């Protein structure tokens, strides 16, 4: 199993550009999450999904959108990128919504 | 919203000594309290967790204690080793542990 994979690893965006961060897991987990981690801080939940076709907002959803058309994939869309979205983005999954969350390697995004 | 406060933000100990990190929280409905370790440039990984029906849990050199009445929980690392150097996050499980709220982290440095 590859676990949770994320692409790209790094990306530099100009203000106002858009992009999609990809997240895929091959563990057949129902629950998937997107977090952002600003320098020296803990992780903050952006969006999460309890299964295909179901998504819900987390603590910091503004400026982001998600979709969950399959169990495996949970892409995060940034529209109109802003410098405040410069961060490291982690995707995670868990089978039942309780217990350990398995994190991907992260995507480091810089908006200039 | 739900909040978890973590102290100290940085901690430096001599190799072989013990380290203690403390967290307090506000959501009395929380029943799941994991701790994640994040090495520099890596993804967070679960090291130990505890549920509210248990007051203490130990796994080799790592132990966690929970006082649900006082709403605080702590991580204890004994006989510290250089590989224990990392950022440690206390985490609150909310909504039946479907969502996680991270503390701001403690940067632990083990001095040889």
Coordinates of C-alpha atoms in Angstrom, one line a residue:
Chain A
X1 CA 0.0 0.0 0.0
X2 CA 1.2 3.5 -0.9
X3 CA -0.9 4.9 1.9
X4 CA -1.9 8.6 1.4
X5 CA -0.2 10.3 -1.5
X6 CA -0.3 14.1 -2.3
X7 CA 0.8 16.0 -5.4
X8 CA 2.5 18.3 -6.0
X9 CA 5.2 18.4 -3.3
X10 CA 5.9 22.1 -3.9
X11 CA 4.2 24.8 -5.8
X12 CA 4.6 28.6 -6.2
X13 CA 1.4 30.5 -7.3
X14 CA 0.9 34.1 -8.2
X15 CA -1.8 36.1 -6.4
X16 CA -5.2 35.4 -8.1
X17 CA -4.2 32.1 -9.7
X18 CA -6.0 28.8 -9.0
X19 CA -4.8 25.3 -8.5
X20 CA -5.9 21.9 -7.3
X21 CA -4.0 19.9 -4.6
X22 CA -4.4 16.2 -5.2
X23 CA -4.9 13.6 -2.5
X24 CA -5.3 9.9 -3.0
X25 CA -5.4 7.0 -0.5
X26 CA -5.4 3.3 -1.3
X27 CA -6.5 2.0 2.1
X28 CA -10.3 2.1 1.3
X29 CA -10.7 4.7 4.2
X30 CA -14.1 6.4 4.3
X31 CA -12.9 9.5 6.2
X32 CA -10.6 12.0 4.5
X33 CA -9.3 15.4 5.7
X34 CA -7.5 18.5 4.5
X35 CA -5.4 20.5 7.0
X36 CA -3.1 23.5 6.7
X37 CA -0.1 24.1 8.8
X38 CA 1.3 27.6 9.1
X39 CA 5.0 28.0 10.2
X40 CA 5.4 27.1 13.9
X41 CA 1.7 26.3 14.4
X42 CA -0.5 23.3 14.7
X43 CA -2.7 21.9 12.0
X44 CA -6.1 23.5 11.2
X45 CA -8.9 21.6 9.6
X46 CA -10.0 23.0 6.2
X47 CA -12.6 20.5 5.0
X48 CA -13.4 16.8 5.6
X49 CA -15.4 14.0 4.1
X50 CA -17.1 11.0 5.7
X51 CA -17.6 9.2 2.4
X52 CA -17.9 9.6 -1.3
X53 CA -20.4 12.4 -2.1
X54 CA -20.3 13.9 1.4
X55 CA -18.1 16.9 2.5
X56 CA -18.3 19.4 5.3
X57 CA -16.4 22.5 6.4
X58 CA -13.8 22.5 9.1
X59 CA -12.3 25.4 11.0
X60 CA -10.8 27.4 8.1
X61 CA -12.8 26.7 4.9
X62 CA -12.8 30.2 3.3
X63 CA -11.0 30.3 0.0
X64 CA -11.1 26.6 -0.6
X65 CA -13.4 24.0 -2.1
X66 CA -13.4 20.2 -2.1
X67 CA -15.2 17.4 -3.8
X68 CA -15.3 13.6 -3.1
X69 CA -16.5 11.7 -6.1
X70 CA -14.7 8.5 -5.2
X71 CA -13.5 6.8 -2.0
X72 CA -9.9 7.2 -3.0
X73 CA -9.6 10.8 -4.1
X74 CA -10.2 14.1 -2.2
X75 CA -8.9 17.1 -4.1
X76 CA -8.6 20.5 -2.6
X77 CA -9.3 23.5 -4.9
X78 CA -7.9 27.0 -4.3
X79 CA -9.6 29.7 -6.2
X80 CA -8.0 33.2 -6.4
X81 CA -4.9 32.4 -4.4
X82 CA -3.9 34.9 -1.7
X83 CA -0.6 35.3 0.2
X84 CA -2.5 34.2 3.4
X85 CA -2.9 30.8 1.8
X86 CA 0.9 30.2 1.9
X87 CA 1.2 27.2 4.0
X88 CA 1.9 23.4 4.1
X89 CA -1.2 21.4 3.2
X90 CA -1.7 17.9 4.6
X91 CA -4.2 15.4 3.6
X92 CA -5.2 12.6 6.0
X93 CA -7.5 9.6 6.1
X94 CA -8.9 7.2 8.7
X95 CA -11.2 4.2 8.2
X96 CA -14.0 4.9 10.7
X97 CA -13.6 8.5 11.8
X98 CA -12.0 7.4 15.1
X99 CA -8.5 6.5 16.0
X100 CA -5.3 7.2 14.1
X101 CA -5.3 9.6 11.1
X102 CA -2.8 8.7 8.4
X103 CA -1.2 11.7 6.9
X104 CA 0.2 12.3 3.4
X105 CA 3.7 13.9 3.0
X106 CA 2.3 17.4 2.5
X107 CA 2.3 20.0 -0.2
X108 CA 4.3 23.2 0.4
X109 CA 2.5 26.1 -1.3
X110 CA 3.8 29.6 -1.6
X111 CA 1.6 32.5 -3.0
X112 CA 3.5 35.6 -4.1
Chain B
X1 CA -15.2 26.8 19.2
X2 CA -13.3 24.0 20.7
X3 CA -9.8 25.0 21.9
X4 CA -6.8 23.2 23.3
X5 CA -3.9 25.1 25.0
X6 CA -0.5 23.5 25.0
X7 CA 2.6 24.3 27.2
X8 CA 5.4 24.8 27.0
X9 CA 6.0 25.9 23.4
X10 CA 9.6 24.9 23.6
X11 CA 11.4 22.4 25.9
X12 CA 15.0 21.5 26.1
X13 CA 16.2 18.5 28.2
X14 CA 19.4 16.5 28.7
X15 CA 19.5 13.1 27.1
X16 CA 18.2 10.6 29.6
X17 CA 16.1 13.0 31.5
X18 CA 12.3 13.1 31.4
X19 CA 10.1 15.6 29.4
X20 CA 6.5 16.6 30.3
X21 CA 4.1 18.4 28.0
X22 CA 0.7 19.6 29.3
X23 CA -2.5 20.6 27.6
X24 CA -5.8 22.0 28.7
X25 CA -9.1 22.0 26.8
X26 CA -12.6 23.6 26.9
X27 CA -14.9 21.0 25.3
X28 CA -16.3 18.8 28.0
X29 CA -17.8 16.5 25.4
X30 CA -14.4 15.4 24.1
X31 CA -13.6 11.7 24.6
X32 CA -10.5 11.1 22.5
X33 CA -7.1 12.6 23.2
X34 CA -4.3 11.6 20.8
X35 CA -0.7 12.9 20.7
X36 CA 1.1 13.3 17.4
X37 CA 4.8 13.7 16.7
X38 CA 6.2 15.6 13.8
X39 CA 9.8 15.5 12.9
X40 CA 11.3 18.4 10.9
X41 CA 9.9 18.4 7.3
X42 CA 7.9 15.3 7.9
X43 CA 4.2 14.4 8.3
X44 CA 2.6 14.1 11.8
X45 CA 2.4 10.6 13.2
X46 CA 0.3 9.2 16.1
X47 CA 2.5 8.1 19.0
X48 CA -0.1 7.4 21.7
X49 CA -3.8 8.1 22.4
X50 CA -6.2 7.8 25.3
X51 CA -9.9 7.7 25.7
X52 CA -11.9 9.3 28.5
X53 CA -12.7 6.1 30.3
X54 CA -9.0 5.6 31.0
X55 CA -6.9 7.8 33.3
X56 CA -3.4 6.7 32.2
X57 CA -1.9 4.8 29.3
X58 CA 1.7 3.8 28.8
X59 CA 3.7 2.5 25.9
X60 CA 7.4 1.8 26.7
X61 CA 9.0 5.2 27.4
X62 CA 5.8 7.2 26.6
X63 CA 2.8 7.7 28.9
X64 CA -0.2 9.9 28.8
X65 CA -2.4 11.0 31.7
X66 CA -5.9 12.4 31.5
X67 CA -7.9 14.3 34.1
X68 CA -11.3 14.8 32.6
X69 CA -12.7 16.7 35.6
X70 CA -10.0 19.3 35.4
X71 CA -9.9 19.1 31.5
X72 CA -6.2 18.5 31.1
X73 CA -4.0 15.8 29.8
X74 CA -0.2 15.4 29.7
X75 CA 2.5 13.5 27.7
X76 CA 5.4 12.1 29.7
X77 CA 8.6 10.8 27.9
X78 CA 11.1 9.1 30.1
X79 CA 14.8 8.3 29.4
X80 CA 14.8 10.7 26.5
X81 CA 16.9 10.0 23.4
X82 CA 18.1 12.1 20.5
X83 CA 15.5 10.7 18.2
X84 CA 12.8 12.1 20.6
X85 CA 13.7 15.6 19.2
X86 CA 10.6 16.8 17.3
X87 CA 7.4 18.8 17.6
X88 CA 4.7 17.2 19.7
X89 CA 1.0 18.1 19.3
X90 CA -1.7 17.4 21.8
X91 CA -5.0 16.9 20.0
X92 CA -8.6 17.0 20.9
X93 CA -11.1 14.6 19.3
X94 CA -14.5 16.2 18.8
X95 CA -17.8 15.1 17.3
X96 CA -17.1 11.5 18.3
X97 CA -13.4 12.0 17.3
X98 CA -14.5 12.5 13.6
X99 CA -12.7 15.9 13.8
X100 CA -9.4 16.7 15.4
X101 CA -8.3 20.0 17.0
X102 CA -4.6 20.4 17.3
X103 CA -2.7 22.3 19.9
X104 CA 0.0 24.7 18.8
X105 CA 2.8 22.2 19.4
X106 CA 5.9 21.8 21.7
X107 CA 9.3 21.8 20.1
X108 CA 11.3 19.3 22.2
X109 CA 15.1 19.3 21.9
X110 CA 17.2 16.6 23.5
X111 CA 20.7 17.7 24.3
X112 CA 23.4 15.1 24.2

